[in-house]
Amino acid sequence: MRRRRITGRLGAAADDADPMSVVANLFDVAMVFALALMVALVSRYSMTEMLSADDFTMVKNPGQDNMEIITKEGNEINRYTPSEDQSSADGNKGRKVGIAYELEDGRIIYVPE
């Protein structure tokens, strides 16, 4: 005897009535979208250095009031925001008094403000 598989309204209705299959598909789409967004942001803001194993120092907005110095040493990322009212460990306060430039031959030139 041959067994025949019944594919009719009952079989189709059982597949369509499963709401969790839609949720699983939406989750997959959301994961692909989130990954594409992260890759686009990293490449747009030239932050591929964050993903490498090399150490680096990056200065955002140099010479402005909202300047930030970001350093990566190993797996640790540090952010430093200089301001005129910050004090050092010994209680001394400081302020920006000039700019230093390094030339191609290694000499450093200080320009007071």
Short mmCIF file of C-alpha atoms in Angstrom, two decimals:
data_model
loop_
_atom_site.label_atom_id
_atom_site.label_comp_id
_atom_site.label_asym_id
_atom_site.label_seq_id
_atom_site.Cartn_x
_atom_site.Cartn_y
_atom_site.Cartn_z
CA MET A 1 0.00 0.00 0.00
CA ARG A 2 1.09 3.45 -0.75
CA ARG A 3 0.71 6.21 1.72
CA ARG A 4 -0.26 9.54 0.37
CA ARG A 5 0.56 12.76 2.08
CA ILE A 6 -2.42 14.99 2.48
CA THR A 7 -1.75 18.56 1.55
CA GLY A 8 -4.85 20.56 1.76
CA ARG A 9 -6.36 23.36 3.71
CA LEU A 10 -5.47 21.84 7.03
CA GLY A 11 -1.72 21.67 6.27
CA ALA A 12 -1.55 25.21 4.87
CA ALA A 13 -3.58 26.67 7.72
CA ALA A 14 -1.26 25.15 10.32
CA ASP A 15 1.81 26.81 8.75
CA ASP A 16 0.14 30.21 8.39
CA ALA A 17 -1.12 30.24 11.98
CA ASP A 18 2.36 30.08 13.55
CA PRO A 19 3.11 33.67 14.65
CA MET A 20 6.61 32.82 15.91
CA SER A 21 7.88 32.17 12.38
CA VAL A 22 7.30 35.86 11.56
CA VAL A 23 9.15 36.96 14.71
CA ALA A 24 12.16 34.82 13.85
CA ASN A 25 12.34 36.33 10.37
CA LEU A 26 12.08 39.88 11.76
CA PHE A 27 14.89 39.14 14.21
CA ASP A 28 17.15 37.98 11.36
CA VAL A 29 16.39 41.11 9.35
CA ALA A 30 17.08 43.33 12.37
CA MET A 31 20.46 41.65 12.99
CA VAL A 32 21.53 42.13 9.36
CA PHE A 33 20.43 45.78 9.48
CA ALA A 34 22.28 46.44 12.75
CA LEU A 35 25.50 44.88 11.42
CA ALA A 36 25.30 46.91 8.21
CA LEU A 37 24.73 50.09 10.22
CA MET A 38 27.76 49.43 12.45
CA VAL A 39 30.01 48.76 9.46
CA ALA A 40 28.78 51.93 7.74
CA LEU A 41 29.40 54.08 10.83
CA VAL A 42 32.89 52.69 11.43
CA SER A 43 33.92 53.26 7.82
CA ARG A 44 32.24 56.71 7.64
CA TYR A 45 34.00 58.11 10.69
CA SER A 46 37.36 56.48 9.82
CA MET A 47 37.44 54.56 13.07
CA THR A 48 38.93 51.38 11.65
CA GLU A 49 41.90 51.92 14.00
CA MET A 50 39.63 50.96 16.90
CA LEU A 51 39.32 47.47 15.44
CA SER A 52 43.05 46.88 14.95
CA ALA A 53 45.51 45.60 17.55
CA ASP A 54 47.82 48.64 17.19
CA ASP A 55 48.07 51.41 19.79
CA PHE A 56 47.15 54.91 18.63
CA THR A 57 46.34 58.46 19.75
CA MET A 58 43.65 60.54 18.06
CA VAL A 59 42.82 64.23 18.64
CA LYS A 60 39.26 65.35 17.89
CA ASN A 61 38.65 69.07 17.23
CA PRO A 62 42.27 70.19 17.77
CA GLY A 63 42.68 73.69 19.19
CA GLN A 64 39.00 74.18 20.00
CA ASP A 65 37.18 74.32 23.32
CA ASN A 66 35.63 70.87 22.86
CA MET A 67 38.93 69.14 21.98
CA GLU A 68 39.30 65.48 23.02
CA ILE A 69 42.37 63.24 23.08
CA ILE A 70 41.55 59.55 22.59
CA THR A 71 44.27 56.95 23.19
CA LYS A 72 44.14 53.19 22.73
CA GLU A 73 46.69 51.09 24.60
CA GLY A 74 46.10 47.38 24.21
CA ASN A 75 42.43 46.73 24.92
CA GLU A 76 41.94 49.94 26.95
CA ILE A 77 40.56 53.13 25.38
CA ASN A 78 41.02 56.38 27.33
CA ARG A 79 39.39 59.77 26.65
CA TYR A 80 40.86 63.01 27.96
CA THR A 81 39.10 66.36 27.65
CA PRO A 82 41.45 69.21 28.59
CA SER A 83 39.97 72.34 30.13
CA GLU A 84 41.38 75.40 31.85
CA ASP A 85 40.00 74.54 35.28
CA GLN A 86 41.40 70.99 35.58
CA SER A 87 44.00 70.49 38.26
CA SER A 88 46.81 67.98 38.31
CA ALA A 89 47.52 65.53 41.12
CA ASP A 90 49.76 68.00 42.97
CA GLY A 91 47.12 70.76 42.95
CA ASN A 92 48.66 72.93 40.22
CA LYS A 93 46.42 74.34 37.53
CA GLY A 94 47.44 74.99 33.98
CA ARG A 95 46.31 76.55 30.74
CA LYS A 96 47.24 76.33 27.07
CA VAL A 97 50.10 78.70 26.28
CA GLY A 98 51.00 77.75 22.73
CA ILE A 99 51.22 75.16 19.99
CA ALA A 100 54.10 72.81 19.20
CA TYR A 101 54.76 71.56 15.65
CA GLU A 102 57.04 68.67 14.71
CA LEU A 103 58.87 69.07 11.41
CA GLU A 104 59.73 66.25 9.01
CA ASP A 105 63.35 66.19 10.18
CA GLY A 106 62.27 65.66 13.83
CA ARG A 107 62.72 69.21 15.14
CA ILE A 108 59.93 70.67 17.26
CA ILE A 109 58.91 74.31 16.95
CA TYR A 110 56.95 76.02 19.75
CA VAL A 111 54.65 78.90 18.81
CA PRO A 112 53.32 80.92 21.78
CA GLU A 113 49.77 82.23 21.57
#
